[in-house]
Structures are given as C-alpha cells and as structure tokens.
mmCIF file of C-alpha atoms and ligand atoms in Angstrom:
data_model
loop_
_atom_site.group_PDB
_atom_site.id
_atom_site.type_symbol
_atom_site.label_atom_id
_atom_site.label_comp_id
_atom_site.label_asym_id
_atom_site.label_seq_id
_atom_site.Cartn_x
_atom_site.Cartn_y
_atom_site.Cartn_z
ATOM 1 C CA UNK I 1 -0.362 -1.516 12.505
ATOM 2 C CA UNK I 2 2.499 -2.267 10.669
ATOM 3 C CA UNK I 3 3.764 -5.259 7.727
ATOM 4 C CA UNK I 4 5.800 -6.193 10.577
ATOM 5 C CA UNK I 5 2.833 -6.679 13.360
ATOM 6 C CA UNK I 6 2.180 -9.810 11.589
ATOM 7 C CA UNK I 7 4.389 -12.211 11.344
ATOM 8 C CA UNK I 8 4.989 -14.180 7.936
ATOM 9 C CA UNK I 9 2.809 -17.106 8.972
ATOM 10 C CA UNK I 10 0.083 -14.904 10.626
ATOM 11 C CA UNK I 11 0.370 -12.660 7.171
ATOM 12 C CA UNK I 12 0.175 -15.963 4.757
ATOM 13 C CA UNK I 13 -2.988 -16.425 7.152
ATOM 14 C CA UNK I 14 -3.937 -13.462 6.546
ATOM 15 C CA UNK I 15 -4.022 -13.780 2.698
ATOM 16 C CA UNK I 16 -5.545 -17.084 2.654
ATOM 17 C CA UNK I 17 -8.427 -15.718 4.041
ATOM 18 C CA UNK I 18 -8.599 -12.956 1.228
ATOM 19 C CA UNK I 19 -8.458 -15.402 -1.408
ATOM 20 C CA UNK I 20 -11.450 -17.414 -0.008
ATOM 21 C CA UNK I 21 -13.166 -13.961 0.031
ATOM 22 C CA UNK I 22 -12.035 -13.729 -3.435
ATOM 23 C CA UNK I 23 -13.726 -17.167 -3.960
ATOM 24 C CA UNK I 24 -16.437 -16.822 -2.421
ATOM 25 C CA UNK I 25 -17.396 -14.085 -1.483
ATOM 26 C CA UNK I 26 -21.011 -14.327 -0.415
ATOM 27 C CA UNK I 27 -20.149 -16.599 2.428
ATOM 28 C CA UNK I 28 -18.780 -13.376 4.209
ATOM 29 C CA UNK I 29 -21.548 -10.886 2.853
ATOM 30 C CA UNK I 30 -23.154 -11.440 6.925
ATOM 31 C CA UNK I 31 -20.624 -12.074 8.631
ATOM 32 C CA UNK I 32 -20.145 -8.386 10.195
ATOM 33 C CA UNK I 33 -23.995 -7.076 10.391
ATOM 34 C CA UNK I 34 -23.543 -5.707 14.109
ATOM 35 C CA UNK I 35 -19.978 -4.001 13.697
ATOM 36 C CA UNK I 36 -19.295 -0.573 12.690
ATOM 37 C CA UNK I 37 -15.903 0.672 10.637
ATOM 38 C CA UNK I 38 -15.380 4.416 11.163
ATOM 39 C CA UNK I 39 -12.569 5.652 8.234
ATOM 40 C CA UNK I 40 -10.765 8.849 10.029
ATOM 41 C CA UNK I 41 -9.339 10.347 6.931
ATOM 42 C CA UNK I 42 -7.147 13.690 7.494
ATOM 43 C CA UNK I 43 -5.375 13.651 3.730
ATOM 44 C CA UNK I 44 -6.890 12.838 0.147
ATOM 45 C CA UNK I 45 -7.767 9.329 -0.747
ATOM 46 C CA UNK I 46 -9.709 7.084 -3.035
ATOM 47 C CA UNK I 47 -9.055 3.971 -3.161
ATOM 48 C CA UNK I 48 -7.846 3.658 0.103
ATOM 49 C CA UNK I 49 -10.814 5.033 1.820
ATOM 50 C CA UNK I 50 -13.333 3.710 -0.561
ATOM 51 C CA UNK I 51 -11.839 0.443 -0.428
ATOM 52 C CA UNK I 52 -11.883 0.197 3.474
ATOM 53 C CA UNK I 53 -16.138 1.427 3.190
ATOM 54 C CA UNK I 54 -16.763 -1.308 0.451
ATOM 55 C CA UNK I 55 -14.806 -3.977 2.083
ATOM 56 C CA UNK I 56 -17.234 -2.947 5.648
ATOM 57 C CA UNK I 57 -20.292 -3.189 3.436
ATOM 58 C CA UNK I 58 -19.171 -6.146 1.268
ATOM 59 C CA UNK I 59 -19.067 -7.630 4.974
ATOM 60 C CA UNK I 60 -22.480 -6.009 6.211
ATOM 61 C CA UNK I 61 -21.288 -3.601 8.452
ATOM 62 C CA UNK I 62 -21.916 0.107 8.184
ATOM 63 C CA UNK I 63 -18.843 2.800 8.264
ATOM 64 C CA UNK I 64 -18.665 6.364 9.508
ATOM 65 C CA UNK I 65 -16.232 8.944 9.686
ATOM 66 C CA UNK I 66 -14.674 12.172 7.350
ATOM 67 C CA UNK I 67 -12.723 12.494 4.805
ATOM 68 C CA UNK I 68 -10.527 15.772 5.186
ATOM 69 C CA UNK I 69 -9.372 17.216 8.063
ATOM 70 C CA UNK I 70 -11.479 20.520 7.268
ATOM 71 C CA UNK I 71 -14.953 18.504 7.841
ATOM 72 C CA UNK I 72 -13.822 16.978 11.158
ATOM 73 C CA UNK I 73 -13.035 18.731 14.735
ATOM 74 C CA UNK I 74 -9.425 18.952 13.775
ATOM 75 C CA UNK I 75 -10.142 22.402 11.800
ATOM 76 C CA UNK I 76 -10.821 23.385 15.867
ATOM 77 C CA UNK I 77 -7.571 22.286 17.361
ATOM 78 C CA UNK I 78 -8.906 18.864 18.695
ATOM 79 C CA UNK I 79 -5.870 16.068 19.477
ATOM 80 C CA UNK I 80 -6.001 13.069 17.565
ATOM 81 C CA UNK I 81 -5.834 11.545 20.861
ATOM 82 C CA UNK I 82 -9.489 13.249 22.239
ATOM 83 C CA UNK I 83 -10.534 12.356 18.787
ATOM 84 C CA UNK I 84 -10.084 8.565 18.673
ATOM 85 C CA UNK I 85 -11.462 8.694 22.906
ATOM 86 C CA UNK I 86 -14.654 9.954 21.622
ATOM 87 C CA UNK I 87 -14.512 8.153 17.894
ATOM 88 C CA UNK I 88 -13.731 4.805 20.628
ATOM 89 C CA UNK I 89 -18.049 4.908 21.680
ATOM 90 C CA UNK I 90 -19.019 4.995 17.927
ATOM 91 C CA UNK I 91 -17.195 2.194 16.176
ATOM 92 C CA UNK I 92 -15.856 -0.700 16.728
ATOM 93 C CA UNK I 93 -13.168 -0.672 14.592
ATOM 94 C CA UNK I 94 -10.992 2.032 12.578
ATOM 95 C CA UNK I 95 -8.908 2.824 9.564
ATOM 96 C CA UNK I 96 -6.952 6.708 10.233
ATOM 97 C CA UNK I 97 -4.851 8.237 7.662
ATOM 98 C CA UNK I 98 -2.860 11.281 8.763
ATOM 99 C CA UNK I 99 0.199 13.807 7.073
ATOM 100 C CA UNK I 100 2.028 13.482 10.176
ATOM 101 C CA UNK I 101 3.830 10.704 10.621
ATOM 102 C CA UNK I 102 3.078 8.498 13.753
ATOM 103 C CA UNK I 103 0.155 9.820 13.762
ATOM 104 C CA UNK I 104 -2.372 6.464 13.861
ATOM 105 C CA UNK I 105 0.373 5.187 16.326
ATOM 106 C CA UNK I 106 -0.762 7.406 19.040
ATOM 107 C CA UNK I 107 -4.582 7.237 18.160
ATOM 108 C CA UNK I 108 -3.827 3.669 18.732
ATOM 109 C CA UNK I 109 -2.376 3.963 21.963
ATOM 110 C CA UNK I 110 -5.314 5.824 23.210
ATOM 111 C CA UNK I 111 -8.080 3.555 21.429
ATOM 112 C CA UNK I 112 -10.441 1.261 22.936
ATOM 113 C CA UNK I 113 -10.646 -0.233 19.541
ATOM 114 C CA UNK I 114 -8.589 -1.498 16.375
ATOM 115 C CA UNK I 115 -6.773 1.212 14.953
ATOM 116 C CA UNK I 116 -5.612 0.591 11.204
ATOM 117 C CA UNK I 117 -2.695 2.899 9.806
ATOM 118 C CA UNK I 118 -3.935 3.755 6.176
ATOM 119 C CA UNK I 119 -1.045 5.958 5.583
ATOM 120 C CA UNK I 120 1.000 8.684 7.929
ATOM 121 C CA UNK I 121 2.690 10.862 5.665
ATOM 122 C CA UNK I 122 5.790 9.743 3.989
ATOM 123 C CA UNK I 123 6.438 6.881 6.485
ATOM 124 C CA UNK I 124 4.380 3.878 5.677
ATOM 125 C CA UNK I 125 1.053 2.424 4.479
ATOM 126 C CA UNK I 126 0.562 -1.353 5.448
ATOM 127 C CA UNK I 127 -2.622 -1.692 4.168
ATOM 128 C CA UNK I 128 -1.488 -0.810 0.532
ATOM 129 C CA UNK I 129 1.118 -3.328 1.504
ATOM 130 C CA UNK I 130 -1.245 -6.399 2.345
ATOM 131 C CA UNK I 131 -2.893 -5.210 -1.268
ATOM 132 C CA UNK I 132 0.272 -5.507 -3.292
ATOM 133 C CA UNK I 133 1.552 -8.657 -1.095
ATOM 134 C CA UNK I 134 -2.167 -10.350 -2.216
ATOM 135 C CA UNK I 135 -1.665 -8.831 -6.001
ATOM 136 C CA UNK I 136 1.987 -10.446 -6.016
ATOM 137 C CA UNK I 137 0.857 -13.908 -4.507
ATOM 138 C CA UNK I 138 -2.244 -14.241 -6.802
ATOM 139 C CA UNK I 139 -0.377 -13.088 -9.829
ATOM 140 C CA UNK I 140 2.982 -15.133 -9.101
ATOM 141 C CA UNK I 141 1.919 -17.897 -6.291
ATOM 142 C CA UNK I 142 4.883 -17.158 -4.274
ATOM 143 C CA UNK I 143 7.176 -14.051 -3.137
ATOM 144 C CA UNK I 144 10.520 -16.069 -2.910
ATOM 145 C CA UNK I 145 12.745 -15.663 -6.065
ATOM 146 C CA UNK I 146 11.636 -12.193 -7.261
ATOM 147 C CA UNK I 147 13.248 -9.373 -8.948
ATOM 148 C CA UNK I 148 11.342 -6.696 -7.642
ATOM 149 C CA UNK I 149 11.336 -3.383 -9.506
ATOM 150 C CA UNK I 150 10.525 -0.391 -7.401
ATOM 151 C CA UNK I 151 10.834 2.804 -9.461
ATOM 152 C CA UNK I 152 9.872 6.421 -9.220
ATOM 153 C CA UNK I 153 9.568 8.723 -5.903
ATOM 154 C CA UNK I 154 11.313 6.146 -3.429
ATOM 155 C CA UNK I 155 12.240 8.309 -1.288
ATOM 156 C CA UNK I 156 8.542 9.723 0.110
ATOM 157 C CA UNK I 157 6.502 7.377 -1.475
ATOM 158 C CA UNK I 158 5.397 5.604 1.647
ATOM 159 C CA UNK I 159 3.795 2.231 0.328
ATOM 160 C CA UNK I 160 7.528 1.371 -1.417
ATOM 161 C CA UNK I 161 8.767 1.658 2.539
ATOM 162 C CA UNK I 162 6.266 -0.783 4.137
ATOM 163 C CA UNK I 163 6.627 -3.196 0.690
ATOM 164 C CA UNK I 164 10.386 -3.315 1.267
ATOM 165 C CA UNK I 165 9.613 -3.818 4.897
ATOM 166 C CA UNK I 166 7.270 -7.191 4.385
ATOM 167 C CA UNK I 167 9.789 -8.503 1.313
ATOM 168 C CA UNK I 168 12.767 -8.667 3.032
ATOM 169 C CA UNK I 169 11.463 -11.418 5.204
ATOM 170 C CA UNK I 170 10.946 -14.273 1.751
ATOM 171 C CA UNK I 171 14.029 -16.295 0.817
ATOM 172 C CA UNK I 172 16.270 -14.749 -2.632
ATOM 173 C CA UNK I 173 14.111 -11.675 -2.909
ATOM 174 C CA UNK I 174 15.838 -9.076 -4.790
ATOM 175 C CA UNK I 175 15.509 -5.440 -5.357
ATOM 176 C CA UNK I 176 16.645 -2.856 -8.256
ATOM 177 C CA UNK I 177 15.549 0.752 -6.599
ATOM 178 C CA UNK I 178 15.214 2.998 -9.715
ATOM 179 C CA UNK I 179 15.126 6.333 -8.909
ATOM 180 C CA UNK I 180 16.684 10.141 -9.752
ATOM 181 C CA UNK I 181 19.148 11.171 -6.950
ATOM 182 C CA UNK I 182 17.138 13.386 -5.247
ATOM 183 C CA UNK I 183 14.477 10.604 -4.905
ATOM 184 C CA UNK I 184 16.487 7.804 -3.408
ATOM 185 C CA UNK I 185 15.312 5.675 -1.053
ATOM 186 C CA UNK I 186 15.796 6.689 2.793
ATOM 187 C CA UNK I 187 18.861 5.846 4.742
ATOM 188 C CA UNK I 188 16.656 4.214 7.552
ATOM 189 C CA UNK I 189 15.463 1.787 5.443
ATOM 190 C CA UNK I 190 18.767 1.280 3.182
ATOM 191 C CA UNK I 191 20.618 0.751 6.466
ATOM 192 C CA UNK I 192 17.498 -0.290 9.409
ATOM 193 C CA UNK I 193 15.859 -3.186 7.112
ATOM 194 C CA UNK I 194 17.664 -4.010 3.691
ATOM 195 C CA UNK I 195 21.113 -4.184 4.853
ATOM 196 C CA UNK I 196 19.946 -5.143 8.254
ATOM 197 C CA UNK I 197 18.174 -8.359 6.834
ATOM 198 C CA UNK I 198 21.341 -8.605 3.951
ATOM 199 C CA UNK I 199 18.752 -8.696 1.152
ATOM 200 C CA UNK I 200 20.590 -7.924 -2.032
ATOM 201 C CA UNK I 201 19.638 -4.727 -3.819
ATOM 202 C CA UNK I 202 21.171 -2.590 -6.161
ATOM 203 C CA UNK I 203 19.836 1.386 -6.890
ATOM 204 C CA UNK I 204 19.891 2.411 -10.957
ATOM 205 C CA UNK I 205 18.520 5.167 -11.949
ATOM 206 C CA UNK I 206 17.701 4.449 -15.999
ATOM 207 C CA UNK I 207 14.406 1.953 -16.452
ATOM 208 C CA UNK I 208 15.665 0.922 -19.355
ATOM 209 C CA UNK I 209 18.725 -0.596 -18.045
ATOM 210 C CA UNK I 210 16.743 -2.090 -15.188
ATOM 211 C CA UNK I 211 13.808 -3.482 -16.879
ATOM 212 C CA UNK I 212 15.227 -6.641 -18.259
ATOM 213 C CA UNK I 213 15.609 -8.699 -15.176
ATOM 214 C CA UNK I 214 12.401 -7.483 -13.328
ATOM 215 C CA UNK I 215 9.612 -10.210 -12.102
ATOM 216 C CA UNK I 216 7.893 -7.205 -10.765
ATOM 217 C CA UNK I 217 7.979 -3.425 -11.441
ATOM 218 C CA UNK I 218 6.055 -1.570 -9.206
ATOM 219 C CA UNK I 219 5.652 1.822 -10.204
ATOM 220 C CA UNK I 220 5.185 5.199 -7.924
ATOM 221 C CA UNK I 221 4.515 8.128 -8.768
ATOM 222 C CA UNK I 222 6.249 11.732 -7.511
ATOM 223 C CA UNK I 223 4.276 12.613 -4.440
ATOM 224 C CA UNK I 224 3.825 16.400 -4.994
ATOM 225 C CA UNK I 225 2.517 16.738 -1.366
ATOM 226 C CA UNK I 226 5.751 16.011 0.232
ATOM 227 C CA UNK I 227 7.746 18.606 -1.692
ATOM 228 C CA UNK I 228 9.098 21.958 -0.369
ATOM 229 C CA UNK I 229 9.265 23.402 -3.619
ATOM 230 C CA UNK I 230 6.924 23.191 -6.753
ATOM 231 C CA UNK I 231 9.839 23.708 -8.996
ATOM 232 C CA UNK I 232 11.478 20.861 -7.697
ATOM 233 C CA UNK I 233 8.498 18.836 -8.072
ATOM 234 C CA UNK I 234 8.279 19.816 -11.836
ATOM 235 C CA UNK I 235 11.818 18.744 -12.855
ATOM 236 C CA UNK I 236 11.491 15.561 -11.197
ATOM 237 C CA UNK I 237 7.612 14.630 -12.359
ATOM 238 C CA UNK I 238 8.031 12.916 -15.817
ATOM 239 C CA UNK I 239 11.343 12.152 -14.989
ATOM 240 C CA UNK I 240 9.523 7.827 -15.938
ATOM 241 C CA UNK I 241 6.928 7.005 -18.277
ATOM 242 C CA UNK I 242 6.658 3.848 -18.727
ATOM 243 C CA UNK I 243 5.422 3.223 -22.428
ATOM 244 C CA UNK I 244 5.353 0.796 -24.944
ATOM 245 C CA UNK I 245 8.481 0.765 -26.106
ATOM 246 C CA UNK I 246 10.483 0.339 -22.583
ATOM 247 C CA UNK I 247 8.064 -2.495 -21.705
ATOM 248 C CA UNK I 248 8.919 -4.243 -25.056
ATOM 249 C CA UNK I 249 12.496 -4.986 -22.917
ATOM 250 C CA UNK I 250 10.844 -6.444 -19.893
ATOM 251 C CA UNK I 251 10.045 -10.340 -19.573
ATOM 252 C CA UNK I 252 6.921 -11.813 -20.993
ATOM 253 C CA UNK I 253 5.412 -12.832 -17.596
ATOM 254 C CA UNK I 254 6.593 -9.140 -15.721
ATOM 255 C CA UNK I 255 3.704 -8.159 -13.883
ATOM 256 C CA UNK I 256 3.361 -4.470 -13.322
ATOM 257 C CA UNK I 257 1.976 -2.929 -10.027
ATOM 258 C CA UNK I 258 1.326 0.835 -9.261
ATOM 259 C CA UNK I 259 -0.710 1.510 -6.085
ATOM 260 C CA UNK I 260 -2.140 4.097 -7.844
ATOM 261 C CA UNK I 261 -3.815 7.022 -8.453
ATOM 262 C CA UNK I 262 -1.193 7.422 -11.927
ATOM 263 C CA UNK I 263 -0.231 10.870 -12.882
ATOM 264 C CA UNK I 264 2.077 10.699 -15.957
ATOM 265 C CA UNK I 265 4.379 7.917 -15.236
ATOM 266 C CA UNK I 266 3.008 4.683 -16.812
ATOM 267 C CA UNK I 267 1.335 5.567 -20.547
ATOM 268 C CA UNK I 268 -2.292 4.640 -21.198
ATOM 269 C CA UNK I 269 -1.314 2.624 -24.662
ATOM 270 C CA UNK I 270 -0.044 0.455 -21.394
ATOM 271 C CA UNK I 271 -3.072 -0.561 -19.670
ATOM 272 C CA UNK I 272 -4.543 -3.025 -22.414
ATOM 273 C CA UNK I 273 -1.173 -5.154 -21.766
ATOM 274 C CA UNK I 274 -1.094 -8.281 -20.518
ATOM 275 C CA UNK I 275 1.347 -7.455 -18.025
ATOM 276 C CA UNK I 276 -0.725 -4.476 -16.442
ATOM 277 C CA UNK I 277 -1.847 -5.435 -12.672
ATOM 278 C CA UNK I 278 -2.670 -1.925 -11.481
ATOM 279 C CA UNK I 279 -6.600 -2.041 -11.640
ATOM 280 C CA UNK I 280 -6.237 -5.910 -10.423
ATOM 281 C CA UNK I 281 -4.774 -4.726 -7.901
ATOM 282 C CA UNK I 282 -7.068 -2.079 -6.455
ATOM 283 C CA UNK I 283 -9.591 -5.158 -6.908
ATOM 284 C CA UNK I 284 -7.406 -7.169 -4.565
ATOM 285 C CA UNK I 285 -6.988 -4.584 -1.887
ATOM 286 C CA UNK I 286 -10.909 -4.279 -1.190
ATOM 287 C CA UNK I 287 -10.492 -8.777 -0.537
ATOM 288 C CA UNK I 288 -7.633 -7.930 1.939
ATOM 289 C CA UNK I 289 -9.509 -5.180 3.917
ATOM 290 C CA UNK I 290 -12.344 -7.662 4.600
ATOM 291 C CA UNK I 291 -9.730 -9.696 5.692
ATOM 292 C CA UNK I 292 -7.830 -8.128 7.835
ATOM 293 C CA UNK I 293 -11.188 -6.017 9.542
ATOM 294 C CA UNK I 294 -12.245 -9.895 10.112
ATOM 295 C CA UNK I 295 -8.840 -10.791 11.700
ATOM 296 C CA UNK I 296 -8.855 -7.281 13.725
ATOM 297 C CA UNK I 297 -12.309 -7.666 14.896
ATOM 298 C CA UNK I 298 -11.498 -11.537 15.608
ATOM 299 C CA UNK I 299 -14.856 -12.477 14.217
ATOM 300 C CA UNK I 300 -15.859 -16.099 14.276
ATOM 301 C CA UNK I 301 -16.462 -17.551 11.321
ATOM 302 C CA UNK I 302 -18.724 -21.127 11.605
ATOM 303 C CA UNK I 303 -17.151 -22.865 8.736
ATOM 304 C CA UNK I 304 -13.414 -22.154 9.871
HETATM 305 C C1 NCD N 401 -0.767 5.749 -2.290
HETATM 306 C C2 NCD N 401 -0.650 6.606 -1.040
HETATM 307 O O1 NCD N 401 -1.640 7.197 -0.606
HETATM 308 O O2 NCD N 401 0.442 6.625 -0.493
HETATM 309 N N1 NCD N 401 -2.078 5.675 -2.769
HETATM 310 C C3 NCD N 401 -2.913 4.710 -2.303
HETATM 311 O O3 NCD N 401 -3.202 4.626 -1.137
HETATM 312 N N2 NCD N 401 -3.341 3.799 -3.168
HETATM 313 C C4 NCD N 401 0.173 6.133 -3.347
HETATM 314 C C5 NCD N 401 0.153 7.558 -3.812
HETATM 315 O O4 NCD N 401 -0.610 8.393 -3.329
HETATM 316 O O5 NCD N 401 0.944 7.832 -4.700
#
C-alpha cells in the first residue's frame, strides 16, 4: 500500500477513526480477538515493528513473524513470493518491510491477505506517513496552509518521499527541501509528483535561513544503510543539528517532527521544548496502525 491507495476522503476516514482510538481507546481493546497480524521484517526496526505488534494487541489480536532476514527462511534462498504463499495460512493480515525496493509490492500480488508496506528500501514508507499525517492533523487541525520543512537525508530517506506524496494533494501546501547537494531530493519525485501536482517548493540548503517561515520541520536523519561509502556517510552525518539556538528563529507554534530513531541531528537540550512532536508522534503512529489493520481487515464495528 501506498499514501496514494487512499484517497484524501478515504485517508481523512482513515484518521478519524485513529482519533476515536485516541479517545477511547477501550472501545476497540476486543474488537480483533480472532485475527492474527504477522510483521515480516527483513531490515532493522523499532518503532515500526513494535508499533504494528502493540497496535494488534491494543486491538486483541495476536502477531507473529521475524524480525531480520537471518532468523527467517530467506537466509536459505526462499522468494518473498513462496514466503508470503505459506505466511498467507498463518495470518490474516501483514505488515513486510524489505531493503529492496518493491519488495511488499510483489508479496502483495501473491497474498491471500492484506499486505502492508512498512518500508522497501529507499522508496517509501506509508505507514510512517499515516503517523506523521495523524501527528500534523492533531497538532495543527488541518494540512492546508503549511510551510512544511523537510530537512536532512532527502534524497534516501524514504518516509520524506511518501510525506511529499500524501501533501501535495491539500490546498497552499508548501515545501522548503533543506538538504546538502549530495542529499537532494530525487528527480522522480521533483519532476513525477511536486511539479506534476504544481505545488510550490523551493530547495535551501542552510536551516538557518529556512527556519523562519516553517509551520512544520520535519527532521531526517542520514540513512547510513543506503550509502556506498562510509566516508561519504561521515562528511555528510552532522552536516544539521538542530539546537537551541537555531530553533530560537523558528515560529512560536512550529511543531517539530522526526520519524525517528535520532542520531545526532536534533540536540537533546531540544526535547523539553514546547515545539518537540517526535515522541508524540511515535504515540500517534501505534492509533493509526489500529486503524488502518481495522480498515484492512474491514472489521465491523457495532457502534459505527
Ligand atoms: C524511518 C525508516 O525506517 O525509514 N524510521 C521509522 O520507521 N520510524 C526513518 C529512519 O530510519 O531514519
């Protein structure tokens, strides 16, 4: 699944049902005892694989599944596609993250059952997406008449790629795309979906210049994984911090998002702010995996 196999109505759906969770969330604590969530993790994760258990339980369903490739039949040359056949009888529902991109595509083609793209390599990661669209919403009630700040490793950092994606659809959403050279955002999505929809956005590559006129700064950091050389990724690593001092430039109501996990590039002394969403935010994306694995599993819920 990607932003885009929702459409904005089905997605505002989508996030009203996460902030009833929010709300109230024992109404739901039942409402998935018979269904099983298997989490078919191939790369590192925390949050995102964590998040997708806890949202199963928090529904009372059970989960299954690995979480590196080494621990599952991969390590013996099995296809994803034999792997989500047999994965298919277990569960009735699943969340795959993969290095290669695609990769959750083609389990999906081959799946009897709901397969959830929790990340394939540098390409996308909708589900992080759905979290910061639910962070953004709660935090600002609307998405319309941003200033979005998107700053660090744009150009493999896959959850900037699916955010960009699901923005461009709001009316007067802007973006400043703050990045080194060498870390500029792809030409697919410069050309295939902001120029495509004519959203205005302008590249920078100082924070400090940028920070001024941002509604939202969403932070990445420099995805070490995706580089061919270590050097390269040690030049370009602290390349941001975000500290006190840059943030005193920002707007009093900025809200700051990072999908996380944080390496150098936003400063501790920043975390007691105000302004710092980041651990909200990891909240939020457990509500919006309950909701979508409701809206996936099209699970009928008596007071609806
Ligand atoms: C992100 C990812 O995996 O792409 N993490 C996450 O899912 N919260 C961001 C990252 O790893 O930098």
């Amino acid at each position: 699944m990607s932003p885009l196999d929702f459409s904005v109505e089905e997605l505002d759906e989508l996030l009203d049902l996460a902030s009833d969770i929010e709300k109230s969330p024992e109404k739901y604590a039942h409402v998935c005892d018979d269904k099983r969530l298997a989490t078919l993790f191939y790369e590192p994760s925390t949050r995102t694989r964590l998040s997708f258990e806890a949202a199963m339980m928090n529904l009372g369903g059970k989960v299954l599944g690995f979480s590196s490739a080494d621990s599952s039949s991969a390590a013996k040359g099995e296809s994803v596609a034999d792997t989500i056949r047999v994965v298919s009888c277990y569960a009735d529902i699943c969340a795959m993250r993969h290095p290669k991109e695609g990769a959750p595509m083609v389990a999906a083609m081959h799946s009897r059952i709901p397969v959830i793209n929790a990340g394939d390599g540098g390409h996308q990661h909708p589900t992080q997406t759905l979290t910061d669209l639910l962070t953004i919403r709660s935090l600002k009630g609307h998405f319309d008449n941003l200033t979005i700040g998107l700053c660090g490793d744009l150009k493999f950092g896959r959850t900037v790629h699916s955010l960009i994606e699901a923005l461009v659809r709001y009316p007067n959403v802007r973006f400043v795309l703050i990045s080194p050279e060498e870390l500029r955002i792809p030409s697919y999505i410069r050309e295939s979906v902001l120029e495509k929809s004519g959203c205005p956005y302008k590249e920078m590559e100082r924070l400090e210049d940028a920070i001024p006129e941002l509604d939202i700064l969403y932070m990445t950091r420099v995805q070490r994984e995706r580089f061919f050389n270590e050097e390269d990724y040690v030049r370009m690593k602290d390349f941001y911090v975000l500290d006190k001092v840059k943030l005193s430039l920002a707007k009093e109501d900025m809200q700051i998002l990072h999908p996380l996990p944080r390496v150098n590039e936003i400063a501790v002394e920043v975390d007691n702010d105000p302004r710092a969403a980041y651990f909200k935010q990891a909240q939020y994306g457990v509500y919006v995996r309950m909701a979508l694995i409701l809206t996936l599993l099209e699970v009928k819920l008596p007071w609806r």
